[in-house]
Coordinates of C-alpha atoms in Angstrom, one line a residue:
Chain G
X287 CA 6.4 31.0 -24.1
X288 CA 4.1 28.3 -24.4
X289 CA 3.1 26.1 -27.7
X290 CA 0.3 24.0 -28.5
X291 CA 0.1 20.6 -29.6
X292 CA -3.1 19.3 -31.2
X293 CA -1.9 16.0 -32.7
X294 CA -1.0 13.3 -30.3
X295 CA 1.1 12.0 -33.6
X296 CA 3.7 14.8 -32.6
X297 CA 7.1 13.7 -32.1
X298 CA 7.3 15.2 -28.6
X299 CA 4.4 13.1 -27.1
X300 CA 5.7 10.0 -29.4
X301 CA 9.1 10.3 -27.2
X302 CA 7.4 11.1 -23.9
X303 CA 4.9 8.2 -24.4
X304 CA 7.6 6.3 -25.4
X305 CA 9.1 5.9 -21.6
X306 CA 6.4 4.1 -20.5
X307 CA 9.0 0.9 -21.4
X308 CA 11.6 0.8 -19.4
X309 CA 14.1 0.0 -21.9
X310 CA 13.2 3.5 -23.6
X311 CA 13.6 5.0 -20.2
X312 CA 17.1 3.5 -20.2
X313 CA 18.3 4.8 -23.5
X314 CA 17.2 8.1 -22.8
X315 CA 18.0 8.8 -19.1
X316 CA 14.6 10.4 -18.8
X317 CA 11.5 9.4 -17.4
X318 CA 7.9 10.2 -17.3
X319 CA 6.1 11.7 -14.3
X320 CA 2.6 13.0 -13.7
X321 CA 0.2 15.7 -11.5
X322 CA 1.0 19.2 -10.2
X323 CA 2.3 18.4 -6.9
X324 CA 4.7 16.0 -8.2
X325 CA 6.0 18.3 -10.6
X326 CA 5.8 21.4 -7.4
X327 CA 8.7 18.7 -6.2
X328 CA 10.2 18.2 -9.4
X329 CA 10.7 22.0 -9.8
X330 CA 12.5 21.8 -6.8
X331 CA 15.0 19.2 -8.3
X332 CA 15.5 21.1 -11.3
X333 CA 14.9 17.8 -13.0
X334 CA 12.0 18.9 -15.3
X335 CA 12.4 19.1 -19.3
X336 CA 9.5 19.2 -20.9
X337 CA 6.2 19.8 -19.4
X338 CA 2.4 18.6 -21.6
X339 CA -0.6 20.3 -19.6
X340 CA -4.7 21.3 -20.4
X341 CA -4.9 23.3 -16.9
X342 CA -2.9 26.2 -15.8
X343 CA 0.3 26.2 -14.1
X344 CA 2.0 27.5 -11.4
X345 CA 5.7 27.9 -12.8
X346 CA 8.9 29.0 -11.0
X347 CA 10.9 32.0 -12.4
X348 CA 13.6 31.2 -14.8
X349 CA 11.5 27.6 -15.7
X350 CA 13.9 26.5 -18.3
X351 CA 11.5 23.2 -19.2
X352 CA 9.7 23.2 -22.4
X353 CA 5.6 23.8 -22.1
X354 CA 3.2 22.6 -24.3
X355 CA -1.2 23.3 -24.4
X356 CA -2.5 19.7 -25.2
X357 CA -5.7 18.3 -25.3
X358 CA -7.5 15.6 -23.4
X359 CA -6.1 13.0 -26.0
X360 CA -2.9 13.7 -25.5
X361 CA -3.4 13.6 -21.8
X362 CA -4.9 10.2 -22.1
X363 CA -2.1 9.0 -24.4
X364 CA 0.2 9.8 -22.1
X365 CA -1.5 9.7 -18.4
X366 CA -1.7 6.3 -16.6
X367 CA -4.6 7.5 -14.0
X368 CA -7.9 6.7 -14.7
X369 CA -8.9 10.5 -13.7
X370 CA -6.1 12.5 -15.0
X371 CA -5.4 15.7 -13.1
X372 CA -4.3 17.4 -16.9
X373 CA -0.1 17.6 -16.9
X374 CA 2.4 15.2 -17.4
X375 CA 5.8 16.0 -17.8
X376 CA 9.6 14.5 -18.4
X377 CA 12.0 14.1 -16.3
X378 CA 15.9 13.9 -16.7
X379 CA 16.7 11.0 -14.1
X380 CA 18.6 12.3 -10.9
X381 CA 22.0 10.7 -10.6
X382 CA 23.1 10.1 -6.5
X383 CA 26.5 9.6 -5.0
X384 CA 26.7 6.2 -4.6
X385 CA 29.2 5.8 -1.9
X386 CA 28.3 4.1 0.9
X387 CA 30.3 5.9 3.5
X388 CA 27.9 9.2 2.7
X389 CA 24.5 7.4 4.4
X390 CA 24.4 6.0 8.2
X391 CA 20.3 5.1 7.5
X392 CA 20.1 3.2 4.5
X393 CA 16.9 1.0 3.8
X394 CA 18.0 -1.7 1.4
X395 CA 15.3 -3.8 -0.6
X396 CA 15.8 -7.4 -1.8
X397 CA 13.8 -8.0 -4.8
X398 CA 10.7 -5.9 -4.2
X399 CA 8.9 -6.6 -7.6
X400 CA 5.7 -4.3 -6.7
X401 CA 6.0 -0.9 -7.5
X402 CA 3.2 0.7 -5.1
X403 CA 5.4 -1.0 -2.7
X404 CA 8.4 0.9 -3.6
X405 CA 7.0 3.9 -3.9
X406 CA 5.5 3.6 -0.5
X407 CA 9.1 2.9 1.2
X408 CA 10.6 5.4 -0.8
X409 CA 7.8 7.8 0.5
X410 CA 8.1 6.5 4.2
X411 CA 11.9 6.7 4.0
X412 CA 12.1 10.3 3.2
X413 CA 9.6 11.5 6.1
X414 CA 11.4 9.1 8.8
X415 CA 14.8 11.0 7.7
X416 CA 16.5 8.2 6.5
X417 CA 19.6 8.9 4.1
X418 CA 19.1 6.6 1.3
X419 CA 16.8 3.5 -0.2
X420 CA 19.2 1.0 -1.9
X421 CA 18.0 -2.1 -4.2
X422 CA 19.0 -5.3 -5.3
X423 CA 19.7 -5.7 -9.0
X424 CA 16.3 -7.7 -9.6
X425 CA 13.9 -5.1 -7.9
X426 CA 11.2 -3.4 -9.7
X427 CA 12.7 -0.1 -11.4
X428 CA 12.3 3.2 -9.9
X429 CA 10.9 5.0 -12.8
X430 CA 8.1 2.5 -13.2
X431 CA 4.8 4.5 -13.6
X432 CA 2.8 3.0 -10.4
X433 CA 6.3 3.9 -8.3
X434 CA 6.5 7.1 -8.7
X435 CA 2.5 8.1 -8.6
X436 CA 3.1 6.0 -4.9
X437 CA 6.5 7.9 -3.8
X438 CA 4.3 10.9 -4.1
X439 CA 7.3 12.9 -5.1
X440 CA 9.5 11.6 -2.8
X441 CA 11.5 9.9 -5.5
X442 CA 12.8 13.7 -6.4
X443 CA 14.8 13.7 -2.9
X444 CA 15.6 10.2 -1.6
X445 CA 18.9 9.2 -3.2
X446 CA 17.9 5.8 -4.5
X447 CA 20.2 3.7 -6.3
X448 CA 20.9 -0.1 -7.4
X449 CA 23.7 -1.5 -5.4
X450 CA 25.3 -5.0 -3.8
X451 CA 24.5 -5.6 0.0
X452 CA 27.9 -6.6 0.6
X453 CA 29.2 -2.8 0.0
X454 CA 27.3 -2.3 3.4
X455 CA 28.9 -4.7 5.5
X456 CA 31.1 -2.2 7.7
X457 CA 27.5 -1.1 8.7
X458 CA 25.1 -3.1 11.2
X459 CA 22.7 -4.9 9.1
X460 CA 19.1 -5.7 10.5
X461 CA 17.9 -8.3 7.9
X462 CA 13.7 -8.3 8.6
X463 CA 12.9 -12.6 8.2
X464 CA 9.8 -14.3 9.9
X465 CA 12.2 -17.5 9.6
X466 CA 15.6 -18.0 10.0
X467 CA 15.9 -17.8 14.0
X468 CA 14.8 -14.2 13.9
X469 CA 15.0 -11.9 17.6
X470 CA 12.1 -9.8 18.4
X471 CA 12.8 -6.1 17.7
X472 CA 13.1 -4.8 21.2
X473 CA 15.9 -7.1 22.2
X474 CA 18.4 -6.0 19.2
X475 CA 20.9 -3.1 19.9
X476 CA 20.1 -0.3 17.7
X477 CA 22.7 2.2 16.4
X478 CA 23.1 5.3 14.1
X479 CA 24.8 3.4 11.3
X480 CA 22.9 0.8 9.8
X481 CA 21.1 -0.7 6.9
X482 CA 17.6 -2.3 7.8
X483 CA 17.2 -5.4 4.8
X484 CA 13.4 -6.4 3.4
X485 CA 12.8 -9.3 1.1
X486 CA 10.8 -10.0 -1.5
X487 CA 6.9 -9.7 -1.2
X488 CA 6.6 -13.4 -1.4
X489 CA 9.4 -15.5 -0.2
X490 CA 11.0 -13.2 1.9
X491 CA 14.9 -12.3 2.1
X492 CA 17.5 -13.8 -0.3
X493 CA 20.0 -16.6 1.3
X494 CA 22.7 -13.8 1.1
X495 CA 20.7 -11.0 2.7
X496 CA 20.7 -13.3 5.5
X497 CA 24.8 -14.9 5.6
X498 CA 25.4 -10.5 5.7
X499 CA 23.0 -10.2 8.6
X500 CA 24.3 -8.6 11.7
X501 CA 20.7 -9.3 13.3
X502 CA 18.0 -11.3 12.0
X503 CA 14.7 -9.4 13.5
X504 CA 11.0 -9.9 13.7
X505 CA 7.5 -7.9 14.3
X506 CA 5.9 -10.0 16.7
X507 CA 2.5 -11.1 14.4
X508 CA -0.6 -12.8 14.9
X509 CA 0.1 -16.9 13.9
X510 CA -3.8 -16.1 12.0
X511 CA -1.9 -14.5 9.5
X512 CA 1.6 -15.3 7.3
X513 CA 2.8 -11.7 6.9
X514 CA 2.4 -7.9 7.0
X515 CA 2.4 -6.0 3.5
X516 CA 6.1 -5.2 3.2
X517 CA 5.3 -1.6 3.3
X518 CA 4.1 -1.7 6.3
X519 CA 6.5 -3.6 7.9
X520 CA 9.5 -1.2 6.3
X521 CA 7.5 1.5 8.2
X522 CA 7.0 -0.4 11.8
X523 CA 11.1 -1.1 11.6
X524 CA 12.1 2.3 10.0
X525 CA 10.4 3.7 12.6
X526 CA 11.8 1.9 15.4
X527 CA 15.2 1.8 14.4
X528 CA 14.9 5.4 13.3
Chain K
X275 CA -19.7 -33.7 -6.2
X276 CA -18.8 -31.5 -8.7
X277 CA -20.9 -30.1 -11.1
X278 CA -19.8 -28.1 -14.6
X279 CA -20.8 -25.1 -16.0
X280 CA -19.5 -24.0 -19.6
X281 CA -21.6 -20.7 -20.5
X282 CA -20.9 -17.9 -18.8
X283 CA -24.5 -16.8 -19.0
X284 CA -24.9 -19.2 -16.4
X285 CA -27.2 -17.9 -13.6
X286 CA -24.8 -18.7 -10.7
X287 CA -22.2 -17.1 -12.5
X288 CA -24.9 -13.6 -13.5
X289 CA -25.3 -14.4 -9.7
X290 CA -21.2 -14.1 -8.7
X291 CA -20.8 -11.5 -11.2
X292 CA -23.2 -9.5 -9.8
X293 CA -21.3 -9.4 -6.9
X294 CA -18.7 -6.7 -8.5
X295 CA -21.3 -4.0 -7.6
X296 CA -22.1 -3.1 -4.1
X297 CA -26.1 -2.5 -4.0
X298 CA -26.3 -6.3 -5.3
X299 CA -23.3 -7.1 -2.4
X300 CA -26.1 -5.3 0.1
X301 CA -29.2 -6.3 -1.3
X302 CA -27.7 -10.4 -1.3
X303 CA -25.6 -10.3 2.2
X304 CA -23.0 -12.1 -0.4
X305 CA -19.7 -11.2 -1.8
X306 CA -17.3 -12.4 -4.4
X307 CA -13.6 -13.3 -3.5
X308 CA -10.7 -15.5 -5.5
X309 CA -7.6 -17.1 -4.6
X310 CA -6.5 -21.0 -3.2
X311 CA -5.2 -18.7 -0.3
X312 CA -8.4 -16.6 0.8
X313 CA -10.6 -20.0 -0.2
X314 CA -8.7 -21.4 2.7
X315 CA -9.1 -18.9 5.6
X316 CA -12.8 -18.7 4.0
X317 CA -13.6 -22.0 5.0
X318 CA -12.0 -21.5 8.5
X319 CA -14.4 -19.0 8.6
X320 CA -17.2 -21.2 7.1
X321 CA -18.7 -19.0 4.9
X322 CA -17.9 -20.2 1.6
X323 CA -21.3 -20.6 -0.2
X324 CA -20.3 -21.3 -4.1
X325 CA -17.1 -22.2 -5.8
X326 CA -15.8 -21.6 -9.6
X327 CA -12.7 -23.4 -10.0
X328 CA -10.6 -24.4 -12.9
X329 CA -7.8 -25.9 -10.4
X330 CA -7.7 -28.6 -8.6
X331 CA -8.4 -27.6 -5.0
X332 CA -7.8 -29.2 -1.6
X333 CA -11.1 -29.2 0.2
X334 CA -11.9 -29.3 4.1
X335 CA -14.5 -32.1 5.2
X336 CA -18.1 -31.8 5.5
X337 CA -17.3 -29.2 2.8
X338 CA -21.3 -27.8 2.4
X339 CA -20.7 -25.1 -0.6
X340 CA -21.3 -25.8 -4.2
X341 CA -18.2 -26.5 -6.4
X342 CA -18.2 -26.2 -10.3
X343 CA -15.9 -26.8 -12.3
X344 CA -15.9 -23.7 -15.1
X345 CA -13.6 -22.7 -18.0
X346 CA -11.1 -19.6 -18.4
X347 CA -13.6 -17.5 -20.1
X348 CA -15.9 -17.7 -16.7
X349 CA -12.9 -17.3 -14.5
X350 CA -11.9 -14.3 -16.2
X351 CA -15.7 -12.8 -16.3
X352 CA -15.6 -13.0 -12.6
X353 CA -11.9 -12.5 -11.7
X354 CA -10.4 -9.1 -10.8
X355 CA -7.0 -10.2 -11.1
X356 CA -4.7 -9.3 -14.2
X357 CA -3.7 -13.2 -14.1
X358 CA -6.1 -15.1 -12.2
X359 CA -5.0 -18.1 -10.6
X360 CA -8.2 -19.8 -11.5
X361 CA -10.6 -20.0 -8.3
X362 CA -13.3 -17.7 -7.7
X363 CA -15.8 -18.0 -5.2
X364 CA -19.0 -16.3 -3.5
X365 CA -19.0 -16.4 0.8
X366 CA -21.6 -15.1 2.8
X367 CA -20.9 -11.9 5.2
X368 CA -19.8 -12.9 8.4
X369 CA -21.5 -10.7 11.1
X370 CA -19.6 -9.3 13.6
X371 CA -20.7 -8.7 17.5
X372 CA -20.7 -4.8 17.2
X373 CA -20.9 -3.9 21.3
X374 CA -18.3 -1.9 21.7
X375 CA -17.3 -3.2 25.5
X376 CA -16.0 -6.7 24.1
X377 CA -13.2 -5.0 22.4
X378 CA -10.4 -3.2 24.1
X379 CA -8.1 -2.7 21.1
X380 CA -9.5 -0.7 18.2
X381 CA -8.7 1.3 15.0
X382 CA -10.9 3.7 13.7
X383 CA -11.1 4.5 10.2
X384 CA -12.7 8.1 9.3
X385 CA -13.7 8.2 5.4
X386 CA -10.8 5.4 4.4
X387 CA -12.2 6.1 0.9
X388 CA -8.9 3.6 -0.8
X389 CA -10.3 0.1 -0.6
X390 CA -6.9 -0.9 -0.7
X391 CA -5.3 0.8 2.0
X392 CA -9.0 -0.4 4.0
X393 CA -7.4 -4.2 2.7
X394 CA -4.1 -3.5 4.1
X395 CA -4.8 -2.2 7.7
X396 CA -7.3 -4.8 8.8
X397 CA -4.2 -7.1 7.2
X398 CA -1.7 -4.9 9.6
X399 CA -4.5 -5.2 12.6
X400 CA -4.9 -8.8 12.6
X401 CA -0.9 -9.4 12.7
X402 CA -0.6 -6.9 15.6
X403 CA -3.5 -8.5 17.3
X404 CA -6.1 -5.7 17.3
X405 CA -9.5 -6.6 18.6
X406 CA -11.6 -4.8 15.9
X407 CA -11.4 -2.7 13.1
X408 CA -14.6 0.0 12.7
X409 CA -15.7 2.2 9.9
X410 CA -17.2 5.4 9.8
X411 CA -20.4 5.2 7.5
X412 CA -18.3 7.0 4.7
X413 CA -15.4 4.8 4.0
X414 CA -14.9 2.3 1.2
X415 CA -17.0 -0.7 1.6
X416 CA -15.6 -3.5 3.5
X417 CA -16.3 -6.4 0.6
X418 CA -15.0 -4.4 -2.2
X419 CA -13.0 -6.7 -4.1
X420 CA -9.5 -4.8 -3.9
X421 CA -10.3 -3.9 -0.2
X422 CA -10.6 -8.0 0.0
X423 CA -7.1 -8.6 -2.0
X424 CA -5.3 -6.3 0.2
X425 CA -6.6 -7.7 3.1
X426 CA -5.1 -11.1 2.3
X427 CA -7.7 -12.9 3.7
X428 CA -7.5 -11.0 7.2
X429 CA -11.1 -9.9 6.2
X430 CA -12.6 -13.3 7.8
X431 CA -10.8 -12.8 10.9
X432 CA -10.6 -9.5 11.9
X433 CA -14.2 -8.1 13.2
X434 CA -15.0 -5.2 11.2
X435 CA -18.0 -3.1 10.9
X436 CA -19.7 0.2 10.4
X437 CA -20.1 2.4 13.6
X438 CA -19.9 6.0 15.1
X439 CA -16.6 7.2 17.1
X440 CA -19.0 8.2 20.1
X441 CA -19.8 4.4 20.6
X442 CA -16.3 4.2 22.4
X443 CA -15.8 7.4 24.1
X444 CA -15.3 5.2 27.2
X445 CA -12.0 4.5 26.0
X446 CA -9.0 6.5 25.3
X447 CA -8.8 7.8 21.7
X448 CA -6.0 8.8 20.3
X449 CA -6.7 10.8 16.7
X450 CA -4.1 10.7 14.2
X451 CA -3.0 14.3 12.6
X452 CA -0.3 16.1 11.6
X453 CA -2.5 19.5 12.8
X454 CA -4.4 20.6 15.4
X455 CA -1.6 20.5 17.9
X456 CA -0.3 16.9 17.7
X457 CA 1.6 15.3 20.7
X458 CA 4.9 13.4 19.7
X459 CA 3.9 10.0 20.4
X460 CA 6.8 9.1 22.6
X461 CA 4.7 11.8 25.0
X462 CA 1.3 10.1 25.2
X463 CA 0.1 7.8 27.8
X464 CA -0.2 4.3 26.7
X465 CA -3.7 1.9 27.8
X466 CA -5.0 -1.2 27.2
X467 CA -8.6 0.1 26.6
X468 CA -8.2 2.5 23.1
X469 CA -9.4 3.4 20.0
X470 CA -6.9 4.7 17.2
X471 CA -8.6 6.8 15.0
X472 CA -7.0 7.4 11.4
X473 CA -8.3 9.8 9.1
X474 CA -9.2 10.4 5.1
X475 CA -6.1 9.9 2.9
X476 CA -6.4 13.8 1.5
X477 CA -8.0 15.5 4.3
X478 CA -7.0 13.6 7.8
X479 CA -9.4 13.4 10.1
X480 CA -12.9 15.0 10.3
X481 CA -13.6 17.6 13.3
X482 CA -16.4 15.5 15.0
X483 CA -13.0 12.8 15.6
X484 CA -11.0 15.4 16.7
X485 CA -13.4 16.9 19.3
X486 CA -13.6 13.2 21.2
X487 CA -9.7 12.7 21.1
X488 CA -8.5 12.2 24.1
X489 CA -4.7 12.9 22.4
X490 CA -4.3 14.4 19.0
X491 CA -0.8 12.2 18.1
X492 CA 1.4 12.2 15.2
X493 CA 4.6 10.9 13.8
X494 CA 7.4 13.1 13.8
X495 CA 8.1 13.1 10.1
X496 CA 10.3 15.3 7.8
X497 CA 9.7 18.5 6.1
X498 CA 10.3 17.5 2.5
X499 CA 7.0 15.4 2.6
X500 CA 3.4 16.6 3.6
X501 CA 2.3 13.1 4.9
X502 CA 2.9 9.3 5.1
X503 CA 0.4 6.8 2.8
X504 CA -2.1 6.1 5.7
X505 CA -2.1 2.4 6.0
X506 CA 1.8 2.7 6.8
X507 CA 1.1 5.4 9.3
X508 CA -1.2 2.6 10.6
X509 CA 1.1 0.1 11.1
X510 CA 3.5 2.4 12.9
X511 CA 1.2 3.6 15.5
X512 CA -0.8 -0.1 15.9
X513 CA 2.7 -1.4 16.5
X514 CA 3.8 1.8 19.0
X515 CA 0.8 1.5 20.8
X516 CA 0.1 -2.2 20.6

């Protein structure tokens, strides 16, 4: 059965719009999530609790979310696109094993602070098959808004969790550094159990990122330019190490 | 010398904001870019025309644009930033050689319509030392200003400019798609005279692109995901067939 909500004053949308902060996000467990092919995915997670729409839905059998008719007010309130498709809906966050002997693919990201970024590798990690995206305490968070929209609902599959580096160290570790006496990518050995490390959009890998380093490695660039976008350079190694 | 301007009714100013909309980027052959970074590969690329600074900047010799000194409330008129780092200035178009026979290693952009994925592969095609990146007549426009952050100032390097795919069928042309009977790219041919076309971020690549492949290629990805964000795609074939 589906209800209608006409005042963006109710205490449903208060809550949802509420985990647009982080900290709320925290206290809760849940987090806020937009579109109908994200929530297709979501479905698929059985992650999904309660569901605010103006257009008509494709539901699975036995839905067990709660559905409310809203308005285009609400919608706004609670949307962060500028062209809303119409349904945005709550998540319970997914919790993953976090033992490291369960993933021989790990990416692992050192303080990536933009969250189109992370959403990008989280997206990229899941079609190159890798088992699981790890970050460092001080990354963006995962349930950020512009995250998930750029994960494009990969964030419902990729175990992705917060974690030291050093847990990692029985693996080989390719730590991705312009400096540092990096090797070029086709001279390292690759192998099926590894973590592949990428640093910070603007000053690159921390100090002990690199002391954990099994290989320092490179993409051979142009000297006209600094850097790649790290998203691109995640995919360029994922996919060569893959 | 530097001048100061204090009103943001200022005609150079109406002239630089101006800028934010294409038909006056067209009908002026001027664009509008920010940033101590981009101002200095601008003035490698001597095209700088007009500067509105409220930082102290390091200028080149023989520096021939006009430099004011302007206030936060000007900056921010003109700035596309959230937090502007203070310099904002207006360069001329660079013009681009556009025979197809001087370049040997091209991407091929069919309706790119995100100006920041446009930003971040002629970013990805200068580090991996493409010759050219060209535009189908649909895509975003080059001097958009997100299109211009993304690039990180690769924009007055890289030659870029507006042309049909037919222009190079001379070359090889491998056509990115995950339809239409893709190869696995570790089954292609690789040459030193090609055009890599990428196509629309919803709807891939447009039939006209396909009919003058010489391979339809695609990255083997998994079956949890539909696609990969197009600029990271990009980067992982620039660098497979690079």
């Amino acid at each position: 059965m589906t209800n209608v909500i006409t005042s963006k004053d109710n205490q449903k949308v208060k809550l949802a719009a509420s985990l647009k902060l982080k900290k709320n996000r925290e206290s809760t467990g849940l987090f806020l999530c937009e579109g109908s092919k994200n929530l297709e995915m979501a479905f698929k997670a059985n992650c999904v609790k309660i569901i605010f729409t103006k257009i008509d839905l494709k539901l699975p059998k036995n839905c067990e979310a709660e559905i409310y008719k809203v308005n285009d007010e609400i919608i706004d309130k609670l949307s962060s696109e500028k062209n809303p498709e119409g349904v945005v809906f709550v998540c319970e966050k997914i919790e993953h094993n976090i033992d490291s002997k369960k993933y021989n693919k790990i990416v692992y990201l050192d303080e990536i602070t933009d969250p189109g970024n992370l959403g990008t590798i989280i997206r990229t990690a899941l079609a190159l098959k890798y088992d699981a995206v790890v970050l460092s305490k001080n990354c963006v968070d995962i349930y950020n808004e512009k995250t998930i929209a750029a994960s494009k609902g990969s964030i419902f599959f990729m175990p992705t969790f917060y974690a030291d580096l050093e847990e990692f160290k029985d693996k080989t570790i390719y730590v991705s550094s312009l400096n540092n006496n990096p090797i070029d990518l086709n001279k390292i050995q690759k192998t099926t159990n590894f973590v592949l490390v990428l640093g910070n959009e603007s000053h690159g890998v921390s100090e002990k990122s690199l002391s954990l380093a099994t290989y320092v490695v490179k993409i051979d660039i142009s000297d006209k330019i600094d850097s790649l976008n790290v998203a691109v350079a995640a995919g360029i190694l994922m996919n060569y190490l893959a």
